């Protein structure tokens, strides 16, 4: 189990799964198939499958873990809530929001009864439920949940805790989806300041709040500010191993440059993105697809 966790933390998912599968076989042989130790391994295995976008396999393991935990601990135990939240996430990544919301709400209800209304675990439950609501286009309903999550986190672990930054950036996204771009920028700025303090000014994780802030500044017709945010975001994202935000940042930077009259540089940047663009993938922003980039280039001739 420990070796699997190390491999998982280092992104070696195949090796992690091999360790977990061996641990599962050993624990089943020693303790039987219905033990809490077996449920623990199943949960760890589900995390690997989630990282691989294998939601159905993850849900299979979590369903088995849930049955064991409900039988041995009862349906109102916090470990049951944690398992239900994991199940909700498997539905979320498949864009099955109704099932996801059902599991997330059940997890929140269990934790609130078991742990009390101000326990730190509730902040994660509230954040997860709010994000599911946003997937359904219900950002306005999500904002009060983020507000409550922030209040719990800040009172429990302080305003500089990583969990605070995570909820802030999620609330910023909800504000942006509601058209409240100035409020979104405030949350992105708070997140940026927190990350700079805890991670340093050159950490790749700063690219996310900078990217969101740049997009919101564009929507407020502030291209000069957007360019500054997005250029810094792009430079930091280049240091990231995944570079998963690179296309999104580049697209918005191209638009900012165009509006500022730097048209040749804007087209060069969009052309560079187009060289590696493919058809739209499940987690790809719409404007990053080959079709969207072609449309941008056609609409912005020199």
PDB file of C-alpha atoms in Angstrom, residues 41-191:
ATOM      1  CA  UNK A  41      -7.290  -0.685  -1.065  1.00  0.00           C
ATOM      2  CA  UNK A  42     -10.319  -0.493  -3.351  1.00  0.00           C
ATOM      3  CA  UNK A  43     -10.530   3.251  -2.732  1.00  0.00           C
ATOM      4  CA  UNK A  44      -6.863   3.701  -3.594  1.00  0.00           C
ATOM      5  CA  UNK A  45      -7.337   1.671  -6.773  1.00  0.00           C
ATOM      6  CA  UNK A  46     -10.289   3.878  -7.716  1.00  0.00           C
ATOM      7  CA  UNK A  47      -8.055   6.950  -7.463  1.00  0.00           C
ATOM      8  CA  UNK A  48      -5.720   5.456 -10.066  1.00  0.00           C
ATOM      9  CA  UNK A  49      -8.610   4.769 -12.420  1.00  0.00           C
ATOM     10  CA  UNK A  50      -9.953   8.292 -11.947  1.00  0.00           C
ATOM     11  CA  UNK A  51      -6.567   9.709 -12.931  1.00  0.00           C
ATOM     12  CA  UNK A  52      -6.701   7.498 -16.026  1.00  0.00           C
ATOM     13  CA  UNK A  53     -10.211   8.765 -16.890  1.00  0.00           C
ATOM     14  CA  UNK A  54     -11.534   5.253 -16.292  1.00  0.00           C
ATOM     15  CA  UNK A  55     -14.649   6.306 -14.405  1.00  0.00           C
ATOM     16  CA  UNK A  56     -16.517   3.022 -14.769  1.00  0.00           C
ATOM     17  CA  UNK A  57     -13.676   0.968 -13.254  1.00  0.00           C
ATOM     18  CA  UNK A  58     -13.291   3.511 -10.454  1.00  0.00           C
ATOM     19  CA  UNK A  59     -17.017   3.344  -9.721  1.00  0.00           C
ATOM     20  CA  UNK A  60     -16.899  -0.459  -9.614  1.00  0.00           C
ATOM     21  CA  UNK A  61     -14.217  -0.381  -6.903  1.00  0.00           C
ATOM     22  CA  UNK A  62     -15.944   2.400  -4.965  1.00  0.00           C
ATOM     23  CA  UNK A  63     -19.278   0.605  -5.122  1.00  0.00           C
ATOM     24  CA  UNK A  64     -17.693  -2.432  -3.517  1.00  0.00           C
ATOM     25  CA  UNK A  65     -15.928  -0.268  -0.900  1.00  0.00           C
ATOM     26  CA  UNK A  66     -19.223   1.487  -0.128  1.00  0.00           C
ATOM     27  CA  UNK A  67     -21.037  -1.824   0.438  1.00  0.00           C
ATOM     28  CA  UNK A  68     -18.336  -2.972   2.884  1.00  0.00           C
ATOM     29  CA  UNK A  69     -18.218   0.294   4.793  1.00  0.00           C
ATOM     30  CA  UNK A  70     -21.998   0.613   5.069  1.00  0.00           C
ATOM     31  CA  UNK A  71     -22.242  -2.969   6.344  1.00  0.00           C
ATOM     32  CA  UNK A  72     -19.470  -2.627   8.937  1.00  0.00           C
ATOM     33  CA  UNK A  73     -19.802   1.028   9.938  1.00  0.00           C
ATOM     34  CA  UNK A  74     -23.394   1.898   9.127  1.00  0.00           C
ATOM     35  CA  UNK A  75     -24.731   4.259   6.451  1.00  0.00           C
ATOM     36  CA  UNK A  76     -24.053   7.448   8.468  1.00  0.00           C
ATOM     37  CA  UNK A  77     -20.297   7.076   8.988  1.00  0.00           C
ATOM     38  CA  UNK A  78     -17.887   9.727   7.607  1.00  0.00           C
ATOM     39  CA  UNK A  79     -15.986   7.034   5.670  1.00  0.00           C
ATOM     40  CA  UNK A  80     -19.243   6.231   3.899  1.00  0.00           C
ATOM     41  CA  UNK A  81     -19.616   9.927   3.077  1.00  0.00           C
ATOM     42  CA  UNK A  82     -16.087  10.022   1.670  1.00  0.00           C
ATOM     43  CA  UNK A  83     -16.835   7.003  -0.512  1.00  0.00           C
ATOM     44  CA  UNK A  84     -20.049   8.576  -1.779  1.00  0.00           C
ATOM     45  CA  UNK A  85     -18.190  11.760  -2.666  1.00  0.00           C
ATOM     46  CA  UNK A  86     -15.739   9.654  -4.678  1.00  0.00           C
ATOM     47  CA  UNK A  87     -18.646   7.990  -6.459  1.00  0.00           C
ATOM     48  CA  UNK A  88     -20.060  11.423  -7.209  1.00  0.00           C
ATOM     49  CA  UNK A  89     -16.795  12.430  -8.792  1.00  0.00           C
ATOM     50  CA  UNK A  90     -16.849   9.408 -11.117  1.00  0.00           C
ATOM     51  CA  UNK A  91     -20.257  10.561 -12.376  1.00  0.00           C
ATOM     52  CA  UNK A  92     -19.009  14.145 -12.620  1.00  0.00           C
ATOM     53  CA  UNK A  93     -16.124  13.292 -14.941  1.00  0.00           C
ATOM     54  CA  UNK A  94     -18.597  11.491 -17.186  1.00  0.00           C
ATOM     55  CA  UNK A  95     -20.784  14.627 -17.237  1.00  0.00           C
ATOM     56  CA  UNK A  96     -23.656  12.780 -15.557  1.00  0.00           C
ATOM     57  CA  UNK A  97     -24.501  15.651 -13.279  1.00  0.00           C
ATOM     58  CA  UNK A  98     -27.746  14.353 -11.784  1.00  0.00           C
ATOM     59  CA  UNK A  99     -26.102  11.208 -10.402  1.00  0.00           C
ATOM     60  CA  UNK A 100     -23.092  13.237  -9.266  1.00  0.00           C
ATOM     61  CA  UNK A 101     -25.268  15.748  -7.421  1.00  0.00           C
ATOM     62  CA  UNK A 102     -27.193  12.972  -5.675  1.00  0.00           C
ATOM     63  CA  UNK A 103     -24.012  11.386  -4.276  1.00  0.00           C
ATOM     64  CA  UNK A 104     -22.422  14.743  -3.352  1.00  0.00           C
ATOM     65  CA  UNK A 105     -25.519  15.866  -1.453  1.00  0.00           C
ATOM     66  CA  UNK A 106     -25.684  12.553   0.396  1.00  0.00           C
ATOM     67  CA  UNK A 107     -22.023  12.887   1.401  1.00  0.00           C
ATOM     68  CA  UNK A 108     -22.610  16.427   2.669  1.00  0.00           C
ATOM     69  CA  UNK A 109     -25.654  15.363   4.694  1.00  0.00           C
ATOM     70  CA  UNK A 110     -23.798  12.476   6.333  1.00  0.00           C
ATOM     71  CA  UNK A 111     -20.756  14.573   7.233  1.00  0.00           C
ATOM     72  CA  UNK A 112     -22.852  17.425   8.607  1.00  0.00           C
ATOM     73  CA  UNK A 113     -24.726  15.081  10.926  1.00  0.00           C
ATOM     74  CA  UNK A 114     -21.646  13.094  11.940  1.00  0.00           C
ATOM     75  CA  UNK A 115     -19.070  15.872  12.233  1.00  0.00           C
ATOM     76  CA  UNK A 116     -21.045  19.064  12.786  1.00  0.00           C
ATOM     77  CA  UNK A 117     -21.721  22.091  10.546  1.00  0.00           C
ATOM     78  CA  UNK A 118     -18.265  23.665  10.910  1.00  0.00           C
ATOM     79  CA  UNK A 119     -15.959  20.678  10.433  1.00  0.00           C
ATOM     80  CA  UNK A 120     -13.244  21.125   7.807  1.00  0.00           C
ATOM     81  CA  UNK A 121     -14.451  18.076   5.857  1.00  0.00           C
ATOM     82  CA  UNK A 122     -17.614  19.991   5.007  1.00  0.00           C
ATOM     83  CA  UNK A 123     -15.578  22.554   3.084  1.00  0.00           C
ATOM     84  CA  UNK A 124     -14.519  19.853   0.620  1.00  0.00           C
ATOM     85  CA  UNK A 125     -18.062  18.494   0.411  1.00  0.00           C
ATOM     86  CA  UNK A 126     -19.491  21.946  -0.290  1.00  0.00           C
ATOM     87  CA  UNK A 127     -16.818  22.735  -2.871  1.00  0.00           C
ATOM     88  CA  UNK A 128     -17.472  19.448  -4.681  1.00  0.00           C
ATOM     89  CA  UNK A 129     -21.245  19.939  -4.706  1.00  0.00           C
ATOM     90  CA  UNK A 130     -20.889  23.518  -5.951  1.00  0.00           C
ATOM     91  CA  UNK A 131     -18.691  22.371  -8.821  1.00  0.00           C
ATOM     92  CA  UNK A 132     -21.297  19.765  -9.821  1.00  0.00           C
ATOM     93  CA  UNK A 133     -23.961  22.490  -9.871  1.00  0.00           C
ATOM     94  CA  UNK A 134     -21.773  24.577 -12.152  1.00  0.00           C
ATOM     95  CA  UNK A 135     -21.521  21.647 -14.548  1.00  0.00           C
ATOM     96  CA  UNK A 136     -25.300  21.888 -14.847  1.00  0.00           C
ATOM     97  CA  UNK A 137     -25.174  25.624 -15.581  1.00  0.00           C
ATOM     98  CA  UNK A 138     -26.252  26.501 -12.026  1.00  0.00           C
ATOM     99  CA  UNK A 139     -23.343  28.756 -11.074  1.00  0.00           C
ATOM    100  CA  UNK A 140     -25.600  31.183  -9.188  1.00  0.00           C
ATOM    101  CA  UNK A 141     -26.647  28.361  -6.825  1.00  0.00           C
ATOM    102  CA  UNK A 142     -23.010  27.308  -6.428  1.00  0.00           C
ATOM    103  CA  UNK A 143     -21.709  30.638  -5.111  1.00  0.00           C
ATOM    104  CA  UNK A 144     -23.318  30.420  -1.610  1.00  0.00           C
ATOM    105  CA  UNK A 145     -21.860  26.915  -1.235  1.00  0.00           C
ATOM    106  CA  UNK A 146     -18.398  28.223  -2.072  1.00  0.00           C
ATOM    107  CA  UNK A 147     -18.980  31.079   0.392  1.00  0.00           C
ATOM    108  CA  UNK A 148     -19.752  28.623   3.166  1.00  0.00           C
ATOM    109  CA  UNK A 149     -16.794  26.397   2.242  1.00  0.00           C
ATOM    110  CA  UNK A 150     -14.465  29.405   2.428  1.00  0.00           C
ATOM    111  CA  UNK A 151     -15.844  30.442   5.802  1.00  0.00           C
ATOM    112  CA  UNK A 152     -15.265  26.951   7.217  1.00  0.00           C
ATOM    113  CA  UNK A 153     -11.752  26.638   5.755  1.00  0.00           C
ATOM    114  CA  UNK A 154     -10.571  30.079   6.839  1.00  0.00           C
ATOM    115  CA  UNK A 155     -11.827  29.598  10.400  1.00  0.00           C
ATOM    116  CA  UNK A 156     -10.412  26.064  10.616  1.00  0.00           C
ATOM    117  CA  UNK A 157      -6.970  26.301   8.996  1.00  0.00           C
ATOM    118  CA  UNK A 158      -6.414  29.984   8.214  1.00  0.00           C
ATOM    119  CA  UNK A 159      -6.701  32.226   5.182  1.00  0.00           C
ATOM    120  CA  UNK A 160      -3.398  31.046   3.676  1.00  0.00           C
ATOM    121  CA  UNK A 161      -4.214  27.330   3.551  1.00  0.00           C
ATOM    122  CA  UNK A 162      -4.132  25.596   0.133  1.00  0.00           C
ATOM    123  CA  UNK A 163      -7.775  24.526   0.480  1.00  0.00           C
ATOM    124  CA  UNK A 164      -8.723  28.212   0.639  1.00  0.00           C
ATOM    125  CA  UNK A 165      -6.971  28.889  -2.658  1.00  0.00           C
ATOM    126  CA  UNK A 166      -8.708  25.931  -4.272  1.00  0.00           C
ATOM    127  CA  UNK A 167     -12.159  27.181  -3.285  1.00  0.00           C
ATOM    128  CA  UNK A 168     -11.335  30.767  -4.219  1.00  0.00           C
ATOM    129  CA  UNK A 169     -10.399  29.813  -7.763  1.00  0.00           C
ATOM    130  CA  UNK A 170     -13.548  27.716  -8.082  1.00  0.00           C
ATOM    131  CA  UNK A 171     -15.715  30.592  -6.841  1.00  0.00           C
ATOM    132  CA  UNK A 172     -13.958  32.895  -9.295  1.00  0.00           C
ATOM    133  CA  UNK A 173     -15.042  30.577 -12.088  1.00  0.00           C
ATOM    134  CA  UNK A 174     -18.622  30.680 -10.824  1.00  0.00           C
ATOM    135  CA  UNK A 175     -18.574  34.489 -10.739  1.00  0.00           C
ATOM    136  CA  UNK A 176     -17.268  34.546 -14.311  1.00  0.00           C
ATOM    137  CA  UNK A 177     -20.015  32.166 -15.438  1.00  0.00           C
ATOM    138  CA  UNK A 178     -22.552  34.581 -13.924  1.00  0.00           C
ATOM    139  CA  UNK A 179     -20.987  37.510 -15.811  1.00  0.00           C
ATOM    140  CA  UNK A 180     -19.568  39.044 -12.623  1.00  0.00           C
ATOM    141  CA  UNK A 181     -16.072  39.466 -14.038  1.00  0.00           C
ATOM    142  CA  UNK A 182     -14.865  42.089 -11.547  1.00  0.00           C
ATOM    143  CA  UNK A 183     -15.700  39.794  -8.624  1.00  0.00           C
ATOM    144  CA  UNK A 184     -14.040  36.908 -10.438  1.00  0.00           C
ATOM    145  CA  UNK A 185     -10.862  38.964 -10.809  1.00  0.00           C
ATOM    146  CA  UNK A 186     -10.894  39.733  -7.069  1.00  0.00           C
ATOM    147  CA  UNK A 187     -10.917  36.014  -6.261  1.00  0.00           C
ATOM    148  CA  UNK A 188      -8.238  35.264  -8.866  1.00  0.00           C
ATOM    149  CA  UNK A 189      -6.065  37.998  -7.356  1.00  0.00           C
ATOM    150  CA  UNK A 190      -6.555  36.583  -3.857  1.00  0.00           C
ATOM    151  CA  UNK A 191      -5.635  33.122  -5.119  1.00  0.00           C
TER     152      UNK A 191
END
